PDB file of C-alpha atoms in Angstrom:
ATOM      1  CA  UNK P  29       3.926 -10.088 -15.202  1.00  0.00           C
ATOM      2  CA  UNK P  30       5.542 -12.558 -12.957  1.00  0.00           C
ATOM      3  CA  UNK P  31       7.041 -16.006 -14.569  1.00  0.00           C
ATOM      4  CA  UNK P  32       6.720 -19.185 -13.706  1.00  0.00           C
ATOM      5  CA  UNK P  33       8.377 -20.650 -11.021  1.00  0.00           C
ATOM      6  CA  UNK P  34       9.556 -23.576  -9.571  1.00  0.00           C
ATOM      7  CA  UNK P  35       7.447 -24.196  -6.295  1.00  0.00           C
ATOM      8  CA  UNK P  36       7.892 -25.867  -2.664  1.00  0.00           C
ATOM      9  CA  UNK P  37       5.705 -27.642  -1.394  1.00  0.00           C
ATOM     10  CA  UNK P  38       3.916 -26.012   1.763  1.00  0.00           C
ATOM     11  CA  UNK P  39       5.115 -27.319   4.948  1.00  0.00           C
ATOM     12  CA  UNK P  40       3.434 -28.752   7.518  1.00  0.00           C
ATOM     13  CA  UNK P  41       3.958 -25.550   9.501  1.00  0.00           C
ATOM     14  CA  UNK P  42       3.326 -22.902   6.953  1.00  0.00           C
ATOM     15  CA  UNK P  43       0.657 -20.688   7.541  1.00  0.00           C
ATOM     16  CA  UNK P  44      -1.956 -20.360   5.067  1.00  0.00           C
ATOM     17  CA  UNK P  45      -3.346 -16.685   4.132  1.00  0.00           C
ATOM     18  CA  UNK P  46      -6.608 -15.798   2.650  1.00  0.00           C
ATOM     19  CA  UNK P  47      -7.674 -12.384   1.417  1.00  0.00           C
ATOM     20  CA  UNK P  48     -10.922 -12.041  -0.413  1.00  0.00           C
ATOM     21  CA  UNK P  49     -12.862  -8.503  -1.195  1.00  0.00           C
ATOM     22  CA  UNK P  50     -16.370 -10.598  -0.947  1.00  0.00           C
ATOM     23  CA  UNK P  51     -18.285  -7.395  -2.126  1.00  0.00           C
ATOM     24  CA  UNK P  52     -20.972  -7.681   0.676  1.00  0.00           C
ATOM     25  CA  UNK P  53     -21.573 -11.048  -0.036  1.00  0.00           C
ATOM     26  CA  UNK P  54     -24.513 -10.424  -3.081  1.00  0.00           C
ATOM     27  CA  UNK P  55     -24.058 -13.765  -4.282  1.00  0.00           C
ATOM     28  CA  UNK P  56     -25.179 -14.869  -1.595  1.00  0.00           C
ATOM     29  CA  UNK P  57     -27.532 -12.260  -0.863  1.00  0.00           C
ATOM     30  CA  UNK P  58     -29.133 -11.481  -4.523  1.00  0.00           C
ATOM     31  CA  UNK P  59     -31.023 -14.058  -6.252  1.00  0.00           C
ATOM     32  CA  UNK P  60     -29.586 -17.201  -4.847  1.00  0.00           C
ATOM     33  CA  UNK P  61     -30.362 -17.061  -1.580  1.00  0.00           C
ATOM     34  CA  UNK P  62     -29.916 -20.307  -0.906  1.00  0.00           C
ATOM     35  CA  UNK P  63     -26.805 -20.808  -2.526  1.00  0.00           C
ATOM     36  CA  UNK P  64     -23.901 -20.870   0.265  1.00  0.00           C
ATOM     37  CA  UNK P  65     -21.389 -21.617  -2.189  1.00  0.00           C
ATOM     38  CA  UNK P  66     -19.192 -18.567  -1.186  1.00  0.00           C
ATOM     39  CA  UNK P  67     -18.899 -19.392   2.374  1.00  0.00           C
ATOM     40  CA  UNK P  68     -17.884 -23.030   1.202  1.00  0.00           C
ATOM     41  CA  UNK P  69     -15.149 -22.009  -1.200  1.00  0.00           C
ATOM     42  CA  UNK P  70     -13.698 -20.214   2.214  1.00  0.00           C
ATOM     43  CA  UNK P  71     -13.994 -22.728   4.451  1.00  0.00           C
ATOM     44  CA  UNK P  72     -12.572 -25.420   1.423  1.00  0.00           C
ATOM     45  CA  UNK P  73      -9.497 -23.436   1.570  1.00  0.00           C
ATOM     46  CA  UNK P  74      -8.740 -23.987   5.234  1.00  0.00           C
ATOM     47  CA  UNK P  75      -6.623 -20.859   5.730  1.00  0.00           C
ATOM     48  CA  UNK P  76      -5.443 -20.026   9.490  1.00  0.00           C
ATOM     49  CA  UNK P  77      -5.611 -16.342   8.537  1.00  0.00           C
ATOM     50  CA  UNK P  78      -8.965 -15.051   6.523  1.00  0.00           C
ATOM     51  CA  UNK P  79      -8.766 -11.158   5.445  1.00  0.00           C
ATOM     52  CA  UNK P  80     -12.380 -10.737   4.066  1.00  0.00           C
ATOM     53  CA  UNK P  81     -13.571  -6.829   2.610  1.00  0.00           C
ATOM     54  CA  UNK P  82     -16.909  -5.379   2.205  1.00  0.00           C
ATOM     55  CA  UNK P  83     -18.855  -8.219   4.550  1.00  0.00           C
ATOM     56  CA  UNK P  84     -22.337  -7.540   5.481  1.00  0.00           C
ATOM     57  CA  UNK P  85     -22.274  -7.851   9.032  1.00  0.00           C
ATOM     58  CA  UNK P  86     -25.308  -8.760   9.492  1.00  0.00           C
ATOM     59  CA  UNK P  87     -26.711  -9.309  13.376  1.00  0.00           C
ATOM     60  CA  UNK P  88     -28.308 -12.739  12.654  1.00  0.00           C
ATOM     61  CA  UNK P  89     -28.117 -15.454   9.888  1.00  0.00           C
ATOM     62  CA  UNK P  90     -25.075 -17.345   8.380  1.00  0.00           C
ATOM     63  CA  UNK P  91     -23.517 -14.087   7.484  1.00  0.00           C
ATOM     64  CA  UNK P  92     -22.947 -13.069  11.101  1.00  0.00           C
ATOM     65  CA  UNK P  93     -19.003 -13.267  11.868  1.00  0.00           C
ATOM     66  CA  UNK P  94     -19.725 -15.254  15.040  1.00  0.00           C
ATOM     67  CA  UNK P  95     -22.144 -17.396  12.871  1.00  0.00           C
ATOM     68  CA  UNK P  96     -19.779 -17.818  10.206  1.00  0.00           C
ATOM     69  CA  UNK P  97     -16.612 -18.512  12.416  1.00  0.00           C
ATOM     70  CA  UNK P  98     -17.781 -22.295  12.862  1.00  0.00           C
ATOM     71  CA  UNK P  99     -18.377 -22.575   9.203  1.00  0.00           C
ATOM     72  CA  UNK P 100     -14.302 -22.240   8.611  1.00  0.00           C
ATOM     73  CA  UNK P 101     -12.224 -24.949  10.037  1.00  0.00           C
ATOM     74  CA  UNK P 102      -9.756 -23.989  13.021  1.00  0.00           C
ATOM     75  CA  UNK P 103     -10.698 -21.010  12.997  1.00  0.00           C
ATOM     76  CA  UNK P 104     -11.457 -19.879  16.561  1.00  0.00           C
ATOM     77  CA  UNK P 105     -11.138 -15.847  16.616  1.00  0.00           C
ATOM     78  CA  UNK P 106     -12.305 -12.794  14.808  1.00  0.00           C
ATOM     79  CA  UNK P 107     -12.017  -9.120  14.449  1.00  0.00           C
ATOM     80  CA  UNK P 108     -14.543  -6.900  12.428  1.00  0.00           C
ATOM     81  CA  UNK P 109     -15.358  -3.170  12.003  1.00  0.00           C
ATOM     82  CA  UNK P 110     -18.426  -1.517  10.695  1.00  0.00           C
ATOM     83  CA  UNK P 111     -16.751   1.098   7.709  1.00  0.00           C
ATOM     84  CA  UNK P 112     -20.856   2.219   7.339  1.00  0.00           C
ATOM     85  CA  UNK P 113     -24.132   0.728   9.440  1.00  0.00           C
ATOM     86  CA  UNK P 114     -23.967  -2.369   7.045  1.00  0.00           C
ATOM     87  CA  UNK P 115     -20.513  -3.667   6.653  1.00  0.00           C
ATOM     88  CA  UNK P 116     -16.859  -3.738   6.866  1.00  0.00           C
ATOM     89  CA  UNK P 117     -13.372  -5.958   6.931  1.00  0.00           C
ATOM     90  CA  UNK P 118     -13.560  -9.009   9.117  1.00  0.00           C
ATOM     91  CA  UNK P 119      -9.897 -11.049  10.002  1.00  0.00           C
ATOM     92  CA  UNK P 120     -10.542 -14.435  11.266  1.00  0.00           C
ATOM     93  CA  UNK P 121      -7.875 -16.544  12.701  1.00  0.00           C
ATOM     94  CA  UNK P 122      -6.844 -20.028  13.923  1.00  0.00           C
ATOM     95  CA  UNK P 123      -4.780 -18.410  16.279  1.00  0.00           C
ATOM     96  CA  UNK P 124      -5.667 -16.233  19.545  1.00  0.00           C
ATOM     97  CA  UNK P 125      -5.918 -12.857  18.622  1.00  0.00           C
ATOM     98  CA  UNK P 126      -4.495 -10.990  21.922  1.00  0.00           C
ATOM     99  CA  UNK P 127      -4.743  -7.484  20.674  1.00  0.00           C
ATOM    100  CA  UNK P 128      -6.816  -6.001  18.121  1.00  0.00           C
ATOM    101  CA  UNK P 129      -6.775  -2.268  16.752  1.00  0.00           C
ATOM    102  CA  UNK P 130      -7.929  -0.196  13.594  1.00  0.00           C
ATOM    103  CA  UNK P 131      -6.804   2.715  11.480  1.00  0.00           C
ATOM    104  CA  UNK P 132      -9.798   5.041  10.428  1.00  0.00           C
ATOM    105  CA  UNK P 133      -8.833   7.711   7.769  1.00  0.00           C
ATOM    106  CA  UNK P 134     -10.612  11.362   7.842  1.00  0.00           C
ATOM    107  CA  UNK P 135     -13.735  11.843   5.353  1.00  0.00           C
ATOM    108  CA  UNK P 136     -14.005   8.574   3.852  1.00  0.00           C
ATOM    109  CA  UNK P 137     -15.465   5.277   5.219  1.00  0.00           C
ATOM    110  CA  UNK P 138     -11.883   3.088   3.985  1.00  0.00           C
ATOM    111  CA  UNK P 139     -10.144   1.609   6.748  1.00  0.00           C
ATOM    112  CA  UNK P 140      -7.785  -0.750   8.067  1.00  0.00           C
ATOM    113  CA  UNK P 141      -8.016  -3.063  11.052  1.00  0.00           C
ATOM    114  CA  UNK P 142      -5.163  -5.069  12.608  1.00  0.00           C
ATOM    115  CA  UNK P 143      -4.724  -8.152  15.030  1.00  0.00           C
ATOM    116  CA  UNK P 144      -1.610  -8.996  16.881  1.00  0.00           C
ATOM    117  CA  UNK P 145      -1.731 -12.776  16.582  1.00  0.00           C
ATOM    118  CA  UNK P 146      -0.277 -15.293  18.879  1.00  0.00           C
ATOM    119  CA  UNK P 147       1.182 -18.131  16.715  1.00  0.00           C
ATOM    120  CA  UNK P 148       2.324 -20.067  19.473  1.00  0.00           C
ATOM    121  CA  UNK P 149       5.941 -19.624  18.504  1.00  0.00           C
ATOM    122  CA  UNK P 150       5.706 -15.774  18.440  1.00  0.00           C
ATOM    123  CA  UNK P 151       3.188 -12.828  17.673  1.00  0.00           C
ATOM    124  CA  UNK P 152       2.701 -11.655  14.171  1.00  0.00           C
ATOM    125  CA  UNK P 153       0.348  -8.757  13.317  1.00  0.00           C
ATOM    126  CA  UNK P 154      -2.041  -8.882  10.229  1.00  0.00           C
ATOM    127  CA  UNK P 155      -3.244  -6.023   8.593  1.00  0.00           C
ATOM    128  CA  UNK P 156      -6.658  -6.075   6.565  1.00  0.00           C
ATOM    129  CA  UNK P 157      -6.954  -3.032   4.384  1.00  0.00           C
ATOM    130  CA  UNK P 158      -9.350  -1.768   2.413  1.00  0.00           C
ATOM    131  CA  UNK P 159      -8.223   1.542   1.190  1.00  0.00           C
ATOM    132  CA  UNK P 160     -10.092   3.846  -1.024  1.00  0.00           C
ATOM    133  CA  UNK P 161     -11.993   3.294  -3.974  1.00  0.00           C
ATOM    134  CA  UNK P 162     -12.479   5.171  -6.970  1.00  0.00           C
ATOM    135  CA  UNK P 163     -15.786   5.446  -6.783  1.00  0.00           C
ATOM    136  CA  UNK P 164     -16.688   5.139 -10.407  1.00  0.00           C
ATOM    137  CA  UNK P 165     -20.362   4.027 -11.368  1.00  0.00           C
ATOM    138  CA  UNK P 166     -20.794   0.940 -14.261  1.00  0.00           C
ATOM    139  CA  UNK P 167     -21.791   4.382 -16.533  1.00  0.00           C
ATOM    140  CA  UNK P 168     -18.752   5.859 -16.008  1.00  0.00           C
ATOM    141  CA  UNK P 169     -17.184   2.932 -16.812  1.00  0.00           C
ATOM    142  CA  UNK P 170     -18.287   2.520 -20.389  1.00  0.00           C
ATOM    143  CA  UNK P 171     -17.674   6.177 -21.033  1.00  0.00           C
ATOM    144  CA  UNK P 172     -13.786   5.420 -19.862  1.00  0.00           C
ATOM    145  CA  UNK P 173     -14.108   2.132 -22.298  1.00  0.00           C
ATOM    146  CA  UNK P 174     -15.355   4.283 -25.091  1.00  0.00           C
ATOM    147  CA  UNK P 175     -14.221   7.673 -24.711  1.00  0.00           C
ATOM    148  CA  UNK P 176     -14.927   9.519 -28.572  1.00  0.00           C
ATOM    149  CA  UNK P 177     -14.225  12.891 -26.956  1.00  0.00           C
ATOM    150  CA  UNK P 178     -17.814  14.178 -28.024  1.00  0.00           C
ATOM    151  CA  UNK P 179     -18.818  17.563 -27.105  1.00  0.00           C
ATOM    152  CA  UNK P 180     -22.002  15.972 -24.906  1.00  0.00           C
ATOM    153  CA  UNK P 181     -19.285  13.650 -23.200  1.00  0.00           C
ATOM    154  CA  UNK P 182     -16.771  16.269 -21.375  1.00  0.00           C
ATOM    155  CA  UNK P 183     -18.168  16.784 -18.656  1.00  0.00           C
ATOM    156  CA  UNK P 184     -19.000  13.599 -17.747  1.00  0.00           C
ATOM    157  CA  UNK P 185     -15.218  12.625 -18.704  1.00  0.00           C
ATOM    158  CA  UNK P 186     -14.362  15.442 -16.470  1.00  0.00           C
ATOM    159  CA  UNK P 187     -16.071  14.169 -12.997  1.00  0.00           C
ATOM    160  CA  UNK P 188     -14.493  10.574 -14.237  1.00  0.00           C
ATOM    161  CA  UNK P 189     -11.013  11.816 -13.987  1.00  0.00           C
ATOM    162  CA  UNK P 190     -11.990  14.105 -10.805  1.00  0.00           C
ATOM    163  CA  UNK P 191     -12.976  10.783  -9.172  1.00  0.00           C
ATOM    164  CA  UNK P 192      -9.502   9.417 -10.347  1.00  0.00           C
ATOM    165  CA  UNK P 193      -7.533  12.279  -9.106  1.00  0.00           C
ATOM    166  CA  UNK P 194      -8.936  11.784  -5.689  1.00  0.00           C
ATOM    167  CA  UNK P 195      -9.069   8.341  -5.316  1.00  0.00           C
ATOM    168  CA  UNK P 196      -5.054   8.452  -5.842  1.00  0.00           C
ATOM    169  CA  UNK P 197      -4.694  11.419  -3.757  1.00  0.00           C
ATOM    170  CA  UNK P 198      -6.965   9.656  -0.560  1.00  0.00           C
ATOM    171  CA  UNK P 199      -4.930   6.592  -1.156  1.00  0.00           C
ATOM    172  CA  UNK P 200      -1.487   8.116  -1.213  1.00  0.00           C
ATOM    173  CA  UNK P 201      -2.569   9.405   2.259  1.00  0.00           C
ATOM    174  CA  UNK P 202      -3.379   6.569   3.939  1.00  0.00           C
ATOM    175  CA  UNK P 203      -0.558   4.609   2.420  1.00  0.00           C
ATOM    176  CA  UNK P 204       1.773   6.954   4.167  1.00  0.00           C
ATOM    177  CA  UNK P 205      -0.140   6.414   7.464  1.00  0.00           C
ATOM    178  CA  UNK P 206      -0.426   2.314   7.107  1.00  0.00           C
ATOM    179  CA  UNK P 207       3.554   2.471   6.469  1.00  0.00           C
ATOM    180  CA  UNK P 208       4.101   4.749   9.557  1.00  0.00           C
ATOM    181  CA  UNK P 209       2.052   2.732  11.240  1.00  0.00           C
ATOM    182  CA  UNK P 210       3.626  -0.988  10.432  1.00  0.00           C
ATOM    183  CA  UNK P 211       7.425   1.156  10.514  1.00  0.00           C
ATOM    184  CA  UNK P 212       6.513   1.633  14.836  1.00  0.00           C
ATOM    185  CA  UNK P 213       5.184  -1.843  14.925  1.00  0.00           C
ATOM    186  CA  UNK P 214       7.515  -4.364  16.937  1.00  0.00           C
ATOM    187  CA  UNK P 215       6.282  -7.693  15.890  1.00  0.00           C
ATOM    188  CA  UNK P 216       7.127  -9.398  11.728  1.00  0.00           C
ATOM    189  CA  UNK P 217       3.839  -8.252   9.749  1.00  0.00           C
ATOM    190  CA  UNK P 218       1.466  -9.619   7.149  1.00  0.00           C
ATOM    191  CA  UNK P 219      -0.459  -7.114   5.082  1.00  0.00           C
ATOM    192  CA  UNK P 220      -3.457  -8.179   3.264  1.00  0.00           C
ATOM    193  CA  UNK P 221      -6.656  -6.548   1.401  1.00  0.00           C
ATOM    194  CA  UNK P 222      -8.299  -4.898  -1.320  1.00  0.00           C
ATOM    195  CA  UNK P 223      -5.687  -1.718  -2.419  1.00  0.00           C
ATOM    196  CA  UNK P 224      -7.578  -0.355  -4.881  1.00  0.00           C
ATOM    197  CA  UNK P 225      -4.038   0.353  -6.785  1.00  0.00           C
ATOM    198  CA  UNK P 226      -2.036  -1.212  -9.284  1.00  0.00           C
ATOM    199  CA  UNK P 227       1.740  -2.358  -9.366  1.00  0.00           C
ATOM    200  CA  UNK P 228       2.721   1.044 -10.809  1.00  0.00           C
ATOM    201  CA  UNK P 229       0.935   3.181  -8.173  1.00  0.00           C
ATOM    202  CA  UNK P 230       2.619   5.335  -5.562  1.00  0.00           C
ATOM    203  CA  UNK P 231       0.638   2.872  -2.873  1.00  0.00           C
ATOM    204  CA  UNK P 232       2.758  -0.202  -4.421  1.00  0.00           C
ATOM    205  CA  UNK P 233       6.067   1.616  -4.199  1.00  0.00           C
ATOM    206  CA  UNK P 234       6.034   2.856  -1.248  1.00  0.00           C
ATOM    207  CA  UNK P 235       4.498  -1.045   0.448  1.00  0.00           C
ATOM    208  CA  UNK P 236       7.021  -2.707  -1.693  1.00  0.00           C
ATOM    209  CA  UNK P 237      10.439  -0.835   0.197  1.00  0.00           C
ATOM    210  CA  UNK P 238       9.735  -2.545   3.512  1.00  0.00           C
ATOM    211  CA  UNK P 239       7.723  -5.821   2.704  1.00  0.00           C
ATOM    212  CA  UNK P 240       7.412  -8.395   0.043  1.00  0.00           C
ATOM    213  CA  UNK P 241       4.805  -9.111  -2.430  1.00  0.00           C
ATOM    214  CA  UNK P 242       3.990 -12.596  -2.107  1.00  0.00           C
ATOM    215  CA  UNK P 243       2.960 -13.025  -5.608  1.00  0.00           C
ATOM    216  CA  UNK P 244       6.524 -11.644  -6.706  1.00  0.00           C
ATOM    217  CA  UNK P 245       8.266 -14.331  -4.698  1.00  0.00           C
ATOM    218  CA  UNK P 246       6.316 -17.215  -5.312  1.00  0.00           C
ATOM    219  CA  UNK P 247       3.500 -16.440  -7.906  1.00  0.00           C
ATOM    220  CA  UNK P 248       3.205 -16.289 -12.245  1.00  0.00           C
ATOM    221  CA  UNK P 249       1.237 -15.098 -14.821  1.00  0.00           C
ATOM    222  CA  UNK P 250      -0.718 -11.589 -14.426  1.00  0.00           C
ATOM    223  CA  UNK P 251      -2.693 -12.337 -11.412  1.00  0.00           C
ATOM    224  CA  UNK P 252      -5.461  -9.915 -12.175  1.00  0.00           C
ATOM    225  CA  UNK P 253      -8.024  -9.731  -9.423  1.00  0.00           C
ATOM    226  CA  UNK P 254     -10.492  -7.458 -10.021  1.00  0.00           C
ATOM    227  CA  UNK P 255     -13.063  -8.459 -12.562  1.00  0.00           C
ATOM    228  CA  UNK P 256     -14.087  -5.582 -14.076  1.00  0.00           C
ATOM    229  CA  UNK P 257     -12.740  -2.924 -16.489  1.00  0.00           C
ATOM    230  CA  UNK P 258     -10.998  -0.800 -13.856  1.00  0.00           C
ATOM    231  CA  UNK P 259      -8.769  -1.339 -13.031  1.00  0.00           C
ATOM    232  CA  UNK P 260      -7.799  -4.608 -15.240  1.00  0.00           C
ATOM    233  CA  UNK P 261      -4.972  -5.850 -12.841  1.00  0.00           C
ATOM    234  CA  UNK P 262      -3.949  -6.646  -9.889  1.00  0.00           C
ATOM    235  CA  UNK P 263      -5.502  -4.425  -6.681  1.00  0.00           C
ATOM    236  CA  UNK P 264      -5.564  -7.524  -4.222  1.00  0.00           C
ATOM    237  CA  UNK P 265      -2.241  -8.167  -2.303  1.00  0.00           C
ATOM    238  CA  UNK P 266      -0.971 -10.438   0.187  1.00  0.00           C
ATOM    239  CA  UNK P 267       2.594  -8.520   1.261  1.00  0.00           C
ATOM    240  CA  UNK P 268       4.941 -10.143   3.990  1.00  0.00           C
ATOM    241  CA  UNK P 269       7.466  -9.187   6.182  1.00  0.00           C
ATOM    242  CA  UNK P 270      11.201 -10.795   5.505  1.00  0.00           C
ATOM    243  CA  UNK P 271      10.275 -12.669   8.214  1.00  0.00           C
ATOM    244  CA  UNK P 272       8.848 -14.765   6.056  1.00  0.00           C
ATOM    245  CA  UNK P 273       9.110 -16.881   3.338  1.00  0.00           C
ATOM    246  CA  UNK P 274       5.645 -17.437   0.873  1.00  0.00           C
ATOM    247  CA  UNK P 275       4.863 -20.275  -1.340  1.00  0.00           C
ATOM    248  CA  UNK P 276       2.135 -21.251  -3.043  1.00  0.00           C
ATOM    249  CA  UNK P 277       0.610 -18.131  -4.314  1.00  0.00           C
ATOM    250  CA  UNK P 278      -2.863 -18.377  -5.859  1.00  0.00           C
ATOM    251  CA  UNK P 279      -5.408 -16.780  -7.333  1.00  0.00           C
ATOM    252  CA  UNK P 280      -9.012 -18.483  -7.313  1.00  0.00           C
ATOM    253  CA  UNK P 281     -10.975 -17.628 -10.270  1.00  0.00           C
ATOM    254  CA  UNK P 282     -14.281 -18.201  -8.508  1.00  0.00           C
ATOM    255  CA  UNK P 283     -17.451 -16.058  -9.703  1.00  0.00           C
ATOM    256  CA  UNK P 284     -18.863 -14.837  -6.258  1.00  0.00           C
ATOM    257  CA  UNK P 285     -17.525 -11.357  -6.138  1.00  0.00           C
ATOM    258  CA  UNK P 286     -16.379  -8.616  -8.510  1.00  0.00           C
ATOM    259  CA  UNK P 287     -12.774  -9.716  -6.794  1.00  0.00           C
ATOM    260  CA  UNK P 288     -10.717 -12.861  -6.610  1.00  0.00           C
ATOM    261  CA  UNK P 289      -9.788 -14.466  -3.766  1.00  0.00           C
ATOM    262  CA  UNK P 290      -5.648 -14.748  -3.696  1.00  0.00           C
ATOM    263  CA  UNK P 291      -4.051 -16.578  -1.212  1.00  0.00           C
ATOM    264  CA  UNK P 292      -0.435 -17.663  -0.125  1.00  0.00           C
ATOM    265  CA  UNK P 293       1.758 -20.002   2.268  1.00  0.00           C
ATOM    266  CA  UNK P 294       4.017 -18.505   4.685  1.00  0.00           C
ATOM    267  CA  UNK P 295       6.834 -19.518   6.656  1.00  0.00           C
ATOM    268  CA  UNK P 296       8.485 -17.813   9.259  1.00  0.00           C
ATOM    269  CA  UNK P 297      12.236 -16.973   8.556  1.00  0.00           C
ATOM    270  CA  UNK P 298      14.059 -16.505  12.553  1.00  0.00           C
ATOM    271  CA  UNK P 299      17.091 -15.273  11.250  1.00  0.00           C
ATOM    272  CA  UNK P 300      15.570 -11.639  10.631  1.00  0.00           C
ATOM    273  CA  UNK P 301      16.023  -8.923  12.679  1.00  0.00           C
ATOM    274  CA  UNK P 302      12.655  -6.649  13.413  1.00  0.00           C
ATOM    275  CA  UNK P 303      11.884  -4.186  10.824  1.00  0.00           C
TER     276      UNK P 303
END
């Protein structure tokens, strides 16, 4: 929980960052095929850096990133990567992307993409992350919600806890790799995305040792970002190096995904040394 704080108005030089797991754009594709509300929402945010996870990456139509790009004000460049044949993360930027790369992990479709961005004042690196999920289906979530420890449920309960353990261990490996990569980066960093882990996790502890959680610095309330029962707290984050100061953190309670998007304004602090 973060106590409400006095918020300064964003400066005209602030960079607005938005991160959003769009759940394969199901709100657009399923049942409301002509409803572009999710695209309109992203457009209305007028963010200069947009990090999306679980996009559809269609070759044709509005969900093709090159077709989406003109829908978002000011966006000039984008980077994408396939984590499976039909989808993956996309980073949109209102500033030129001068270098891009990927971090792929063993035995999983989850990955991190990173973009070196020339803001006109200096170069920053933006990491767009989608870390290991638990892979728990709706039936298993129901079991967790009403565990009675009856004999006929024991096998299902064991299976759920095996998935939980596997998810924690893989995220620990992934965050260790990510933090090593960040430690070797010559630029200030912004790290966004769906971490599938809570603020009491190993992953969060490791990243918060080096980077600032923008919610802690400029947010308030609880900011639950995942709508389902597990986990019932923040799992989507915008971290940044101490070279930035955040303001105006916001969780947007819109109904287009199983995640809520979050956004923040970042201002460069020029008296900081590189990480």
